[in-house]
Short mmCIF file of C-alpha atoms in Angstrom, two decimals:
data_model
loop_
_atom_site.label_atom_id
_atom_site.label_comp_id
_atom_site.label_asym_id
_atom_site.label_seq_id
_atom_site.Cartn_x
_atom_site.Cartn_y
_atom_site.Cartn_z
CA MET G 1252 130.07 265.01 11.85
CA THR G 1253 127.82 266.25 14.65
CA GLU G 1254 129.58 267.00 17.93
CA LEU G 1255 127.60 265.57 20.85
CA ILE G 1256 130.06 266.76 23.50
CA GLU G 1257 132.19 269.88 23.36
CA ILE G 1258 134.41 271.00 26.23
CA LYS G 1259 136.05 274.41 26.26
CA ASN G 1260 138.83 275.54 28.62
CA LEU G 1261 137.69 273.23 31.42
CA ASN G 1262 139.38 273.79 34.79
CA LYS G 1263 138.69 271.92 38.00
CA SER G 1264 140.48 272.00 41.35
CA PHE G 1265 140.11 270.19 44.64
CA GLY G 1266 141.63 272.56 47.17
CA THR G 1267 145.14 273.34 45.96
CA ASN G 1268 145.15 270.36 43.57
CA HIS G 1269 144.53 271.67 40.03
CA VAL G 1270 143.07 268.48 38.53
CA LEU G 1271 141.98 269.74 35.08
CA ARG G 1272 144.00 272.46 33.38
CA GLY G 1273 142.27 274.10 30.44
CA ILE G 1274 140.87 271.02 28.72
CA ASP G 1275 139.52 271.43 25.17
CA PHE G 1276 137.84 268.32 23.87
CA THR G 1277 135.05 267.05 21.61
CA VAL G 1278 133.23 263.79 21.00
CA SER G 1279 131.33 263.36 17.74
CA GLN G 1280 128.16 261.39 17.16
CA GLY G 1281 128.89 257.68 16.78
CA GLU G 1282 132.49 258.08 17.96
CA VAL G 1283 134.13 255.86 20.58
CA VAL G 1284 136.77 257.76 22.53
CA CYS G 1285 138.95 256.03 25.13
CA VAL G 1286 140.75 258.15 27.73
CA ILE G 1287 143.89 256.60 29.18
CA GLY G 1288 146.54 257.77 31.59
CA PRO G 1289 148.02 257.22 35.06
CA SER G 1290 145.97 257.40 38.24
CA GLY G 1291 145.43 260.98 39.32
CA SER G 1292 145.76 262.40 35.81
CA GLY G 1293 142.20 263.79 35.80
CA LYS G 1294 140.48 261.17 33.62
CA SER G 1295 137.55 260.39 35.91
CA THR G 1296 137.15 264.04 36.90
CA LEU G 1297 136.88 264.95 33.23
CA LEU G 1298 134.16 262.34 32.77
CA ARG G 1299 132.25 263.51 35.84
CA CYS G 1300 132.37 267.11 34.63
CA VAL G 1301 130.63 266.10 31.40
CA ASN G 1302 127.35 265.64 33.28
CA LEU G 1303 128.23 268.04 36.10
CA LEU G 1304 128.64 265.46 38.83
CA GLU G 1305 131.66 267.68 39.44
CA GLN G 1306 131.25 271.42 39.00
CA PRO G 1307 134.15 273.03 37.11
CA GLU G 1308 135.50 276.38 38.28
CA GLU G 1309 136.03 277.58 34.73
CA GLY G 1310 135.06 276.55 31.23
CA GLN G 1311 132.01 275.27 29.40
CA VAL G 1312 130.53 271.86 28.67
CA PHE G 1313 128.14 271.53 25.74
CA VAL G 1314 125.99 268.43 25.30
CA ARG G 1315 124.05 268.27 22.02
CA GLY G 1316 124.79 271.97 21.58
CA GLU G 1317 123.41 273.02 24.98
CA ASP G 1318 125.72 274.67 27.50
CA ILE G 1319 125.00 272.62 30.63
CA THR G 1320 127.34 274.85 32.66
CA ASP G 1321 124.98 277.78 32.05
CA ARG G 1322 123.06 278.72 35.20
CA ASP G 1323 119.82 278.78 33.21
CA CYS G 1324 120.29 275.25 31.88
CA HIS G 1325 117.76 272.71 33.17
CA LEU G 1326 120.37 270.16 34.20
CA ASP G 1327 117.97 267.27 34.82
CA ASP G 1328 116.67 267.56 31.26
CA ALA G 1329 120.20 267.72 29.85
CA ARG G 1330 121.25 264.65 31.83
CA LYS G 1331 118.47 262.61 30.24
CA HIS G 1332 120.67 262.37 27.15
CA ILE G 1333 123.73 261.10 29.07
CA GLY G 1334 124.09 257.55 30.36
CA MET G 1335 126.82 256.84 32.89
CA VAL G 1336 128.33 253.61 34.14
CA PHE G 1337 130.53 253.89 37.22
CA GLN G 1338 133.41 251.82 38.62
CA GLN G 1339 131.07 250.56 41.32
CA PHE G 1340 127.73 249.35 40.07
CA ASN G 1341 125.48 251.64 42.17
CA LEU G 1342 122.45 249.37 41.86
CA PHE G 1343 119.61 249.63 44.37
CA PRO G 1344 120.16 246.55 46.57
CA HIS G 1345 116.48 246.37 47.64
CA LEU G 1346 115.21 246.27 44.02
CA ASN G 1347 115.43 243.35 41.65
CA VAL G 1348 117.12 243.63 38.26
CA LEU G 1349 113.97 244.60 36.38
CA ALA G 1350 113.03 247.28 38.92
CA ASN G 1351 116.56 248.70 38.82
CA CYS G 1352 116.11 249.17 35.07
CA THR G 1353 112.59 250.65 35.20
CA ILE G 1354 112.55 253.02 38.16
CA ALA G 1355 114.29 255.93 36.42
CA GLN G 1356 112.22 255.41 33.28
CA THR G 1357 108.95 255.81 35.17
CA THR G 1358 110.07 258.63 37.47
CA VAL G 1359 112.25 260.70 35.10
CA LEU G 1360 110.95 259.88 31.62
CA ARG G 1361 107.35 259.36 32.85
CA ARG G 1362 106.96 256.14 30.92
CA SER G 1363 104.17 253.78 31.84
CA ALA G 1364 105.13 250.69 33.83
CA ALA G 1365 104.39 248.47 30.84
CA GLU G 1366 106.53 250.52 28.43
CA ALA G 1367 109.38 250.77 30.96
CA GLU G 1368 109.35 247.01 31.45
CA GLN G 1369 109.39 246.39 27.70
CA VAL G 1370 112.39 248.71 27.25
CA ALA G 1371 114.20 247.23 30.26
CA ARG G 1372 113.72 243.65 29.09
CA ALA G 1373 115.02 244.54 25.62
CA ASN G 1374 118.17 246.09 27.08
CA LEU G 1375 118.70 243.26 29.55
CA ASP G 1376 118.56 240.96 26.55
CA ARG G 1377 121.21 243.10 24.84
CA VAL G 1378 123.59 242.53 27.77
CA GLY G 1379 122.76 238.82 28.05
CA LEU G 1380 120.78 238.95 31.30
CA ASN G 1381 117.17 238.41 30.27
CA ASP G 1382 117.08 235.39 32.58
CA LYS G 1383 117.98 237.48 35.66
CA VAL G 1384 115.06 239.94 35.78
CA THR G 1385 113.82 238.73 39.18
CA ALA G 1386 117.28 238.43 40.77
CA TYR G 1387 118.60 240.96 43.29
CA PRO G 1388 122.06 242.54 43.02
CA ALA G 1389 123.44 240.46 45.90
CA GLN G 1390 122.60 237.31 43.92
CA LEU G 1391 124.69 238.41 40.93
CA SER G 1392 128.41 238.38 40.19
CA GLY G 1393 130.23 241.67 39.81
CA GLY G 1394 130.28 241.31 36.04
CA GLN G 1395 126.53 240.66 35.96
CA GLN G 1396 125.88 243.68 38.17
CA GLN G 1397 127.91 245.86 35.84
CA ARG G 1398 125.97 244.58 32.85
CA VAL G 1399 122.73 245.42 34.68
CA ALA G 1400 124.12 248.92 35.23
CA ILE G 1401 124.76 249.19 31.49
CA ALA G 1402 121.23 247.99 30.69
CA ARG G 1403 119.84 250.51 33.17
CA ALA G 1404 121.70 253.35 31.48
CA LEU G 1405 120.66 252.18 28.01
CA SER G 1406 117.03 252.06 29.10
CA MET G 1407 117.05 255.85 29.34
CA ASP G 1408 117.78 256.07 25.58
CA PRO G 1409 120.92 258.20 26.00
CA ALA G 1410 122.61 260.00 23.15
CA VAL G 1411 126.02 259.26 24.67
CA MET G 1412 127.31 256.71 27.17
CA LEU G 1413 130.04 257.54 29.70
CA PHE G 1414 132.05 254.69 31.21
CA ASP G 1415 134.31 255.38 34.20
CA GLU G 1416 136.72 252.42 34.37
CA PRO G 1417 133.79 249.98 34.21
CA THR G 1418 135.95 246.87 34.69
CA SER G 1419 138.30 248.08 37.43
CA ALA G 1420 136.24 246.58 40.28
CA LEU G 1421 135.83 243.19 38.59
CA ASP G 1422 137.68 239.93 38.99
CA PRO G 1423 139.84 239.38 35.87
CA GLU G 1424 137.71 236.45 34.66
CA LEU G 1425 134.59 238.66 34.61
CA VAL G 1426 136.09 241.54 32.64
CA GLY G 1427 135.56 239.93 29.24
CA ASP G 1428 131.75 239.75 29.49
CA VAL G 1429 131.49 243.48 30.19
CA LEU G 1430 133.92 244.41 27.41
CA THR G 1431 131.99 242.20 24.99
CA VAL G 1432 128.82 244.18 25.73
CA MET G 1433 130.69 247.44 25.19
CA ARG G 1434 132.08 246.18 21.88
CA LYS G 1435 128.53 245.40 20.73
CA LEU G 1436 127.39 248.89 21.69
CA ALA G 1437 130.21 250.38 19.66
CA LEU G 1438 129.26 248.25 16.66
CA ASP G 1439 125.66 249.46 17.07
CA GLY G 1440 126.88 253.04 16.67
CA MET G 1441 126.57 254.19 20.28
CA THR G 1442 128.58 257.33 21.09
CA MET G 1443 130.90 256.37 23.95
CA LEU G 1444 133.42 258.16 26.14
CA VAL G 1445 135.37 255.54 28.07
CA VAL G 1446 137.96 255.97 30.82
CA THR G 1447 139.84 252.69 30.85
CA HIS G 1448 143.04 250.81 31.60
CA GLU G 1449 142.09 248.08 29.12
CA MET G 1450 144.59 248.82 26.36
CA ALA G 1451 143.49 245.92 24.15
CA PHE G 1452 139.92 247.24 24.22
CA ALA G 1453 141.07 250.77 23.43
CA ARG G 1454 143.25 249.55 20.57
CA GLU G 1455 140.46 247.41 19.08
CA VAL G 1456 137.32 249.49 19.63
CA ALA G 1457 138.24 253.17 19.96
CA ASP G 1458 138.08 255.58 17.07
CA ARG G 1459 140.31 257.91 19.08
CA VAL G 1460 142.52 257.49 22.13
CA VAL G 1461 143.25 260.42 24.45
CA PHE G 1462 146.25 260.25 26.78
CA MET G 1463 146.02 262.48 29.87
CA ASP G 1464 148.63 263.31 32.48
CA ASP G 1465 148.71 265.91 35.23
CA GLY G 1466 145.38 267.45 34.21
CA VAL G 1467 146.14 268.03 30.54
CA ILE G 1468 145.69 266.16 27.28
CA VAL G 1469 149.21 265.16 26.26
CA GLU G 1470 148.24 263.65 22.92
CA GLN G 1471 145.29 262.14 21.10
CA GLY G 1472 144.65 260.35 17.85
CA PRO G 1473 143.85 256.95 16.34
CA PRO G 1474 144.79 253.96 18.54
CA ALA G 1475 147.46 252.85 16.07
CA GLU G 1476 149.24 256.15 16.62
CA VAL G 1477 148.72 256.87 20.34
CA ILE G 1478 149.12 253.27 21.55
CA GLY G 1479 151.12 251.82 18.67
CA ASN G 1480 153.48 254.72 18.00
CA PRO G 1481 153.11 257.53 20.57
CA SER G 1482 154.76 260.83 19.79
CA HIS G 1483 155.36 262.00 23.38
CA GLU G 1484 157.90 260.50 25.76
CA ARG G 1485 155.43 260.64 28.67
CA THR G 1486 152.98 258.50 26.70
CA ARG G 1487 155.72 256.04 25.80
CA VAL G 1488 156.78 255.66 29.44
CA PHE G 1489 153.18 255.12 30.57
CA LEU G 1490 152.44 252.52 27.90
CA LYS G 1491 155.66 250.63 28.57
CA ARG G 1492 154.67 250.30 32.22
CA VAL G 1493 151.10 249.27 31.38
CA LEU G 1494 151.84 246.90 28.51
CA ASP G 1495 154.99 245.39 30.03
CA PRO G 1496 154.61 245.73 33.82
CA THR G 1497 157.48 243.33 34.55
CA HIS G 1498 159.95 245.33 32.47
CA VAL G 1499 162.96 246.58 34.44
CA GLU G 1500 165.02 249.41 33.08
CA PRO G 1501 168.77 248.59 32.93
CA THR G 1502 170.88 250.37 35.55
#
């Protein structure tokens, strides 16, 4: 199976805080990988290093076989193959939904306005928002804004989609619509690297679950193993707290 992302000995620090400690990691074409772990474990930093929104101090990141950490790499060209959806929606508030989904196509991919609109409308239809093309972000719910952000990323025809806790900023009743869209993408064969706290989604959709803590990968494997029967005590403690937050250990 073709590896779309390969990470070798990745290290990243913020001051004296060593956030990523020698990460080795791959994502294959068509694979859905969910990264779980406590806050501060390095999950989002790992994701941001994949497209060099954060610059690692050491290590290499390969996307479609190209070392994007190489000084000679044309980073803007490499990023064309990577879609990213953030915790916050990062839509342009002064542009309507259609314009939010076409502006990068016309400026980065140099598509004509007509082609960009056709692609944007198709992807807005995929996320169930073809009736909102003239709306502005302020007129949409949080869940709708996040689905627009997904459509915007898809409109760039990425080889891989990165999701950084895409439901964490949403009201609970809006989470389901976004996860439904992500499930459909997975069924369509989209390669996805997802940082999430949604254990049910990870169990149902992921091909592989990666548990991180303190800047390292503690364990990884199929959801049935990592979530259903973890081999490390740290993973077991984390999952008990997440899956049964009202549990109180006997004294």
